[in-house]
Every structure is written in C-alpha cells, then in structure tokens.
C-alpha cells in the first residue's frame, strides 16, 4: 500500500512515496479519477464533493451538524441544499436526500417544509440519457419535493451563495446552506504529468488492445483510458461497468504478450444504465427502451450482489449485500 508520485514511461519505472523507485516490464494505469471543478471560482472552496466514501460521511456529518446547530439556537429558518450537477450521481444522491432529511427533521423537531433541495444542471437533460429519461426523473423529483434548474450554469460560489446563469433568463444567486458537487470527474492528473501525448480530458489514448500507442508495454483502463471502438466509432464512457470489462481484457493481453500469443481486441459493450431514484424505485435505459419501477430496483440490487460475489467469498458477499440493502431500505 503506497502512493505513486511519478511515472517514467521511457525508463520503465514508477516512483512511490514510501518505497522509492520500482521498475516494470508492464504497467497498467488504473488510477481512477478525481473531482473536476472546471475552474469555477470558489467551487472547490465552498462545495463538498461526492466522490469517495469519506465524502459521503462528510456530507452526512455536515447535514446532522447543521440541523443540530439550528436546534441549539432555536431557529426555524429556510434551509437550502443545492446539488451541483444533474448526472447519474447527482440524480441518485438527490433522490436519497428526502429520506435522510425526513429523519433529521424528526430528530431535531424541525419543520420539514422549510427544507429545500435544488438540483442544478447545465444541459437540458438529467442523467445524460435523453428526453424520455429526463421526464421520468423530473416526475420523480416532483413527487419527492425536489426542485430542478435546467440549462443553468454555476458561474462562481462565494459566501453569499451560488451564482448561476440560466439560458434565456440571466443571472441570479441561490442561497446554499450546503452545496454538494457531483458535476464531473477527470482522469488522475498523474497521467497528464507523466505522458507527452494525452487527449483533451487528460486520459491516455489506447488502441484496440487497450495498449498505449506510444509505449507497447503500458496499458490503461477505466477513467485513465481514451478508447474509440474502430467498428462502431463509439468512445468508452467513464463508467464502472466499462472499467470492469477493460480490466479483464488488459489481464488477458498482458499474459498474451508474455506468452507470445495473439492479444484480444476490446469492444465497447454498454449493457445499459440503472439509476435508483429513491425508495424501492429505479429506472433502466437499454438502447431505446426505458423501464421503471420496483422490479428495476430489485434488478439493481441483484446486479450489486453479482458483483460482490465476483470479488468476495460467498457468505462474506451475501452478508455485505444484505447489510447494504438494509441501509438503502432504511433510508426510505
């Protein structure tokens, strides 16, 4: 367990924070991504990101502490929670918030109607999955009491609030007791720092074998790889299911290169996307088809179980999955 601080592809070495320099015959770049603030002034300073487990715990603590302080001071003022980014993460998070807020308001005897949740999205779509999915999510938002600002850009954030500009409506300032940023990620900056040739977002361009065009002994997958399918001309998305499949191909191709066998080509296989929308409710988009309801929520839980079983012993995986399911159901 260590931290990579430098990659030297020409020297075939990496430098670790604690253990110094390691040389390699093959290198697999799977450093993941970091939060992308897009250079928006004040955003990193005033917003809480949602990227890691610790981020989730921090948001939980911030919410609890905020209501605790209001209760302690005897205040019953409006509380504004803003979610920056209406992608899949922002949508799922926003739909889980009402259940959490119900509990906190009950805990601190706070009027629930005075707590507002607003999602800001720069495009005309939510979750980036088209008009049909957007309409389903908007209806779900309405049922859960979540407001949405579409075609709205965050220009800056300061102590006065979130400064936004809505297409066709001009500028305004939104008050925010808590701003959660779910608006995007970018490949780990170590990739850009270590390689001369990277694509615009900072990922390493790879061929059909997920191998670097410049360095045949270096592979990249997941958020660190930029891959365009030569047949479909589709680029691989920054999604977990894509990274999972690429990891298998990279492992096979490293072994094939060692043994002098023919490598295996990677093809983008997008199995669709499932978005939980609070409670025992989710939607599934696969191709042009969209399904929604409790059965889709059950399907999502079964997919999570399948993944747990692929990396953990059976009883350990089952125990973890039951615990996770109880956590989600407990928030309904």
Short mmCIF file of C-alpha atoms in Angstrom, two decimals:
data_model
loop_
_atom_site.label_atom_id
_atom_site.label_comp_id
_atom_site.label_asym_id
_atom_site.label_seq_id
_atom_site.Cartn_x
_atom_site.Cartn_y
_atom_site.Cartn_z
CA UNK A 1 0.00 0.00 0.00
CA UNK A 2 1.65 3.18 -1.20
CA UNK A 3 1.19 6.28 -3.33
CA UNK A 4 2.55 6.72 -6.84
CA UNK A 5 4.19 10.15 -7.17
CA UNK A 6 5.89 9.81 -10.56
CA UNK A 7 5.70 7.67 -13.68
CA UNK A 8 8.66 7.47 -16.09
CA UNK A 9 7.47 5.53 -19.16
CA UNK A 10 10.80 5.85 -21.02
CA UNK A 11 12.75 4.48 -18.04
CA UNK A 12 10.09 1.83 -17.34
CA UNK A 13 9.85 2.88 -13.72
CA UNK A 14 7.49 4.42 -11.19
CA UNK A 15 8.34 6.29 -8.02
CA UNK A 16 6.45 5.56 -4.79
CA UNK A 17 6.11 7.89 -1.84
CA UNK A 18 7.42 5.39 0.74
CA UNK A 19 9.26 2.66 -1.14
CA UNK A 20 11.12 4.69 -3.77
CA UNK A 21 11.62 3.56 -7.36
CA UNK A 22 10.16 0.36 -8.87
CA UNK A 23 10.97 -0.82 -12.38
CA UNK A 24 8.41 -2.62 -14.52
CA UNK A 25 8.10 -4.85 -17.55
CA UNK A 26 4.43 -3.98 -17.89
CA UNK A 27 2.45 -1.12 -16.39
CA UNK A 28 -1.32 -0.95 -16.04
CA UNK A 29 -2.70 2.53 -15.44
CA UNK A 30 -5.83 2.24 -13.32
CA UNK A 31 -5.51 5.28 -11.06
CA UNK A 32 -9.14 6.26 -11.44
CA UNK A 33 -10.40 9.83 -11.48
CA UNK A 34 -10.51 12.96 -9.36
CA UNK A 35 -13.18 15.62 -8.92
CA UNK A 36 -13.38 18.10 -11.80
CA UNK A 37 -14.26 21.64 -10.69
CA UNK A 38 -13.89 23.06 -14.22
CA UNK A 39 -12.06 26.10 -12.89
CA UNK A 40 -15.28 27.61 -11.45
CA UNK A 41 -14.23 30.29 -8.90
CA UNK A 42 -14.95 29.32 -5.28
CA UNK A 43 -16.44 25.92 -6.13
CA UNK A 44 -13.69 23.79 -4.61
CA UNK A 45 -13.55 26.05 -1.53
CA UNK A 46 -17.27 26.15 -0.74
CA UNK A 47 -18.63 22.87 -2.15
CA UNK A 48 -18.48 19.38 -0.69
CA UNK A 49 -17.71 16.79 -3.39
CA UNK A 50 -19.34 13.36 -3.63
CA UNK A 51 -16.63 11.06 -4.95
CA UNK A 52 -15.40 8.83 -2.11
CA UNK A 53 -16.76 7.09 0.97
CA UNK A 54 -15.23 9.83 3.14
CA UNK A 55 -17.07 12.45 1.06
CA UNK A 56 -20.35 10.67 1.81
CA UNK A 57 -19.57 10.57 5.52
CA UNK A 58 -18.62 14.27 5.45
CA UNK A 59 -21.96 15.19 3.84
CA UNK A 60 -23.81 13.12 6.44
CA UNK A 61 -21.94 14.90 9.25
CA UNK A 62 -22.44 18.36 7.72
CA UNK A 63 -26.19 17.80 7.46
CA UNK A 64 -26.53 16.50 11.00
CA UNK A 65 -24.38 19.30 12.44
CA UNK A 66 -26.30 21.98 10.56
CA UNK A 67 -29.66 20.86 11.96
CA UNK A 68 -28.12 20.37 15.39
CA UNK A 69 -26.90 23.99 15.38
CA UNK A 70 -30.31 25.29 14.26
CA UNK A 71 -32.00 23.27 17.02
CA UNK A 72 -29.50 24.53 19.58
CA UNK A 73 -30.17 28.17 18.59
CA UNK A 74 -33.91 27.62 18.39
CA UNK A 75 -34.05 28.75 14.73
CA UNK A 76 -36.67 27.65 12.21
CA UNK A 77 -35.31 29.35 9.08
CA UNK A 78 -35.35 28.14 5.49
CA UNK A 79 -32.68 25.53 4.78
CA UNK A 80 -31.37 25.32 1.22
CA UNK A 81 -29.44 22.27 -0.03
CA UNK A 82 -28.06 22.59 -3.56
CA UNK A 83 -26.78 19.70 -5.68
CA UNK A 84 -24.47 20.90 -8.46
CA UNK A 85 -24.71 18.50 -11.38
CA UNK A 86 -27.69 16.51 -12.66
CA UNK A 87 -25.79 13.47 -13.93
CA UNK A 88 -26.43 9.96 -12.66
CA UNK A 89 -24.60 10.62 -9.36
CA UNK A 90 -26.40 13.92 -8.74
CA UNK A 91 -29.81 12.46 -9.55
CA UNK A 92 -29.37 9.36 -7.38
CA UNK A 93 -27.99 11.42 -4.50
CA UNK A 94 -30.79 14.00 -4.70
CA UNK A 95 -33.44 11.25 -4.62
CA UNK A 96 -31.89 9.71 -1.49
CA UNK A 97 -31.79 13.08 0.31
CA UNK A 98 -35.52 13.39 1.17
CA UNK A 99 -35.46 10.19 3.26
CA UNK A 100 -32.39 11.41 5.12
CA UNK A 101 -33.91 14.87 5.65
CA UNK A 102 -37.15 13.36 6.99
CA UNK A 103 -35.13 11.60 9.69
CA UNK A 104 -33.06 14.67 10.57
CA UNK A 105 -36.13 16.91 10.81
CA UNK A 106 -37.82 14.37 13.08
CA UNK A 107 -34.65 14.06 15.18
CA UNK A 108 -34.30 17.82 15.70
CA UNK A 109 -38.05 18.72 15.62
CA UNK A 110 -37.53 20.85 12.53
CA UNK A 111 -40.35 21.77 10.10
CA UNK A 112 -39.71 19.61 7.02
CA UNK A 113 -41.50 22.05 4.72
CA UNK A 114 -38.76 24.61 5.41
CA UNK A 115 -36.04 22.40 3.90
CA UNK A 116 -35.48 22.72 0.14
CA UNK A 117 -33.42 20.60 -2.25
CA UNK A 118 -32.43 22.03 -5.66
CA UNK A 119 -30.54 20.28 -8.47
CA UNK A 120 -28.62 22.47 -10.94
CA UNK A 121 -27.93 21.01 -14.39
CA UNK A 122 -26.10 22.81 -17.22
CA UNK A 123 -27.85 20.87 -20.02
CA UNK A 124 -31.46 20.14 -20.93
CA UNK A 125 -31.14 16.50 -19.82
CA UNK A 126 -30.90 14.77 -16.46
CA UNK A 127 -28.53 11.79 -16.12
CA UNK A 128 -27.46 12.40 -19.73
CA UNK A 129 -29.83 9.73 -21.01
CA UNK A 130 -32.21 11.63 -23.25
CA UNK A 131 -35.60 13.31 -23.07
CA UNK A 132 -37.66 10.28 -22.01
CA UNK A 133 -35.43 9.52 -19.01
CA UNK A 134 -35.34 13.22 -18.11
CA UNK A 135 -39.13 13.39 -17.92
CA UNK A 136 -39.30 10.31 -15.68
CA UNK A 137 -36.71 11.82 -13.34
CA UNK A 138 -38.49 15.20 -13.27
CA UNK A 139 -41.74 13.47 -12.27
CA UNK A 140 -39.86 11.62 -9.55
CA UNK A 141 -38.32 14.91 -8.39
CA UNK A 142 -41.79 16.44 -8.18
CA UNK A 143 -43.05 13.54 -6.07
CA UNK A 144 -40.08 13.83 -3.71
CA UNK A 145 -40.28 17.63 -3.47
CA UNK A 146 -37.01 18.28 -5.32
CA UNK A 147 -36.62 21.41 -7.42
CA UNK A 148 -34.55 21.47 -10.61
CA UNK A 149 -32.86 24.24 -12.59
CA UNK A 150 -32.15 23.07 -16.14
CA UNK A 151 -29.86 24.81 -18.67
CA UNK A 152 -28.29 26.57 -15.70
CA UNK A 153 -24.55 27.13 -15.21
CA UNK A 154 -22.73 27.76 -11.95
CA UNK A 155 -20.54 30.82 -12.59
CA UNK A 156 -18.99 31.16 -9.14
CA UNK A 157 -19.56 30.37 -5.46
CA UNK A 158 -18.88 32.64 -2.51
CA UNK A 159 -20.19 33.39 0.99
CA UNK A 160 -23.36 34.96 -0.48
CA UNK A 161 -24.38 31.77 -2.28
CA UNK A 162 -24.24 30.03 -5.65
CA UNK A 163 -24.08 32.46 -8.58
CA UNK A 164 -25.86 30.91 -11.56
CA UNK A 165 -26.82 31.86 -15.09
CA UNK A 166 -29.83 30.28 -16.74
CA UNK A 167 -30.06 30.23 -20.52
CA UNK A 168 -32.60 32.86 -21.60
CA UNK A 169 -33.23 34.13 -18.07
CA UNK A 170 -30.00 35.79 -16.92
CA UNK A 171 -28.09 35.64 -13.64
CA UNK A 172 -29.24 35.00 -10.07
CA UNK A 173 -27.86 33.97 -6.67
CA UNK A 174 -29.09 30.84 -4.88
CA UNK A 175 -28.65 30.61 -1.10
CA UNK A 176 -26.94 27.37 -0.10
CA UNK A 177 -26.54 26.08 3.44
CA UNK A 178 -24.85 23.08 1.85
CA UNK A 179 -23.59 22.74 -1.74
CA UNK A 180 -22.78 19.22 -2.91
CA UNK A 181 -20.78 18.98 -6.15
CA UNK A 182 -21.49 15.97 -8.38
CA UNK A 183 -20.82 17.77 -11.67
CA UNK A 184 -17.98 15.73 -13.06
CA UNK A 185 -14.66 13.91 -12.80
CA UNK A 186 -11.42 13.83 -14.78
CA UNK A 187 -8.60 11.28 -15.10
CA UNK A 188 -5.99 11.34 -12.36
CA UNK A 189 -3.60 14.28 -13.04
CA UNK A 190 -0.59 11.95 -12.81
CA UNK A 191 -1.45 10.71 -16.33
CA UNK A 192 -1.10 14.20 -17.86
CA UNK A 193 2.04 14.88 -15.82
CA UNK A 194 3.75 11.67 -16.97
CA UNK A 195 2.93 11.41 -20.67
CA UNK A 196 3.56 13.86 -23.50
CA UNK A 197 0.61 12.69 -25.54
CA UNK A 198 -2.74 12.66 -23.76
CA UNK A 199 -6.21 13.55 -25.00
CA UNK A 200 -8.01 16.73 -24.01
CA UNK A 201 -9.51 15.39 -20.78
CA UNK A 202 -6.12 14.07 -19.61
CA UNK A 203 -6.57 10.35 -20.40
CA UNK A 204 -4.09 8.14 -22.26
CA UNK A 205 -5.14 7.20 -25.77
CA UNK A 206 -5.08 3.41 -26.26
CA UNK A 207 -5.55 1.04 -29.21
CA UNK A 208 -7.97 -1.85 -29.59
CA UNK A 209 -5.88 -3.94 -27.17
CA UNK A 210 -6.05 -1.14 -24.54
CA UNK A 211 -2.32 -0.63 -25.05
CA UNK A 212 -0.66 2.79 -25.31
CA UNK A 213 0.05 3.85 -28.90
CA UNK A 214 3.44 5.17 -27.80
CA UNK A 215 4.50 2.53 -25.25
CA UNK A 216 3.54 -1.10 -26.09
CA UNK A 217 4.25 -2.29 -22.54
CA UNK A 218 1.85 0.21 -20.96
CA UNK A 219 -1.88 -0.49 -20.73
CA UNK A 220 -4.66 1.78 -19.46
CA UNK A 221 -8.25 1.13 -18.46
CA UNK A 222 -11.29 2.76 -16.90
CA UNK A 223 -11.11 6.50 -16.37
CA UNK A 224 -7.44 6.57 -17.39
CA UNK A 225 -8.03 5.29 -20.93
CA UNK A 226 -9.42 7.02 -24.01
CA UNK A 227 -10.67 4.37 -26.41
CA UNK A 228 -12.70 4.66 -29.62
CA UNK A 229 -14.18 1.44 -30.97
CA UNK A 230 -12.88 1.12 -34.56
CA UNK A 231 -16.10 -0.58 -35.71
CA UNK A 232 -18.83 1.46 -34.03
CA UNK A 233 -16.71 4.63 -33.60
CA UNK A 234 -18.14 4.89 -30.10
CA UNK A 235 -15.90 6.05 -27.28
CA UNK A 236 -15.89 4.19 -23.96
CA UNK A 237 -17.69 6.07 -21.17
CA UNK A 238 -16.27 6.71 -17.69
CA UNK A 239 -18.46 4.05 -16.09
CA UNK A 240 -17.70 1.23 -13.66
CA UNK A 241 -19.10 -1.46 -15.97
CA UNK A 242 -16.72 -0.30 -18.73
CA UNK A 243 -13.70 -0.36 -16.38
CA UNK A 244 -14.67 -3.84 -15.17
CA UNK A 245 -14.70 -5.27 -18.72
CA UNK A 246 -11.48 -3.45 -19.68
CA UNK A 247 -9.71 -4.89 -16.64
CA UNK A 248 -10.41 -8.43 -17.88
CA UNK A 249 -9.11 -7.64 -21.38
CA UNK A 250 -5.94 -5.99 -20.04
CA UNK A 251 -5.17 -9.01 -17.82
CA UNK A 252 -5.58 -11.36 -20.79
CA UNK A 253 -3.47 -9.20 -23.09
CA UNK A 254 -0.58 -8.78 -20.63
CA UNK A 255 -0.47 -12.58 -20.32
CA UNK A 256 -0.76 -12.98 -24.11
CA UNK A 257 2.17 -10.61 -24.65
CA UNK A 258 4.33 -12.56 -22.16
CA UNK A 259 3.46 -15.87 -23.82
CA UNK A 260 3.78 -14.53 -27.37
CA UNK A 261 0.13 -15.18 -28.18
CA UNK A 262 -2.33 -13.04 -30.11
CA UNK A 263 -3.94 -10.31 -27.95
CA UNK A 264 -7.68 -9.91 -27.62
CA UNK A 265 -9.44 -6.86 -29.06
CA UNK A 266 -11.72 -4.82 -26.83
CA UNK A 267 -15.19 -3.82 -27.99
CA UNK A 268 -17.41 -1.38 -26.16
CA UNK A 269 -20.28 -3.31 -24.60
CA UNK A 270 -22.75 -0.98 -22.93
CA UNK A 271 -25.32 -3.04 -21.07
CA UNK A 272 -27.49 -0.08 -20.20
CA UNK A 273 -27.73 2.08 -17.11
CA UNK A 274 -29.82 1.66 -13.96
CA UNK A 275 -30.47 4.75 -11.84
CA UNK A 276 -32.02 4.34 -8.36
CA UNK A 277 -34.48 7.17 -7.74
CA UNK A 278 -35.15 6.95 -4.01
CA UNK A 279 -37.20 4.34 -2.20
CA UNK A 280 -37.64 0.98 -3.91
CA UNK A 281 -37.80 2.67 -7.31
CA UNK A 282 -35.35 2.81 -10.19
CA UNK A 283 -35.22 3.21 -13.94
CA UNK A 284 -33.35 1.23 -16.58
CA UNK A 285 -32.35 2.50 -20.00
CA UNK A 286 -31.05 -0.01 -22.52
CA UNK A 287 -30.81 1.20 -26.10
CA UNK A 288 -34.06 2.98 -26.92
CA UNK A 289 -36.02 1.17 -24.21
CA UNK A 290 -36.74 2.64 -20.78
CA UNK A 291 -38.20 0.64 -17.87
CA UNK A 292 -39.04 1.87 -14.38
CA UNK A 293 -40.45 0.74 -11.06
CA UNK A 294 -39.77 -1.64 -8.17
CA UNK A 295 -38.69 -4.56 -10.37
CA UNK A 296 -35.86 -2.43 -11.75
CA UNK A 297 -34.79 -1.58 -8.19
CA UNK A 298 -34.70 -5.32 -7.40
CA UNK A 299 -32.68 -5.91 -10.58
CA UNK A 300 -30.15 -3.29 -9.45
CA UNK A 301 -29.78 -5.00 -6.07
CA UNK A 302 -29.20 -8.36 -7.82
CA UNK A 303 -26.52 -6.78 -10.04
CA UNK A 304 -24.79 -5.48 -6.91
CA UNK A 305 -24.97 -9.00 -5.43
CA UNK A 306 -23.45 -10.46 -8.58
CA UNK A 307 -20.56 -8.00 -8.39
CA UNK A 308 -19.98 -8.73 -4.69
CA UNK A 309 -19.89 -12.47 -5.43
CA UNK A 310 -17.26 -11.88 -8.13
CA UNK A 311 -14.74 -10.40 -5.67
CA UNK A 312 -15.65 -11.89 -2.27
CA UNK A 313 -16.25 -15.35 -0.75
CA UNK A 314 -19.93 -16.38 -0.97
CA UNK A 315 -21.02 -15.83 2.66
CA UNK A 316 -18.98 -12.64 3.01
CA UNK A 317 -20.52 -11.25 -0.19
CA UNK A 318 -24.06 -12.22 0.86
CA UNK A 319 -23.63 -10.68 4.31
CA UNK A 320 -22.32 -7.45 2.83
CA UNK A 321 -25.12 -7.31 0.25
CA UNK A 322 -27.83 -7.82 2.90
CA UNK A 323 -26.27 -5.06 5.02
CA UNK A 324 -26.15 -2.69 2.03
CA UNK A 325 -29.75 -3.44 1.13
CA UNK A 326 -30.87 -2.76 4.71
CA UNK A 327 -29.06 0.61 4.63
CA UNK A 328 -30.88 1.66 1.45
CA UNK A 329 -34.27 0.40 2.62
CA UNK A 330 -33.73 2.08 5.99
CA UNK A 331 -33.43 5.43 4.23
CA UNK A 332 -36.84 5.11 2.53
#
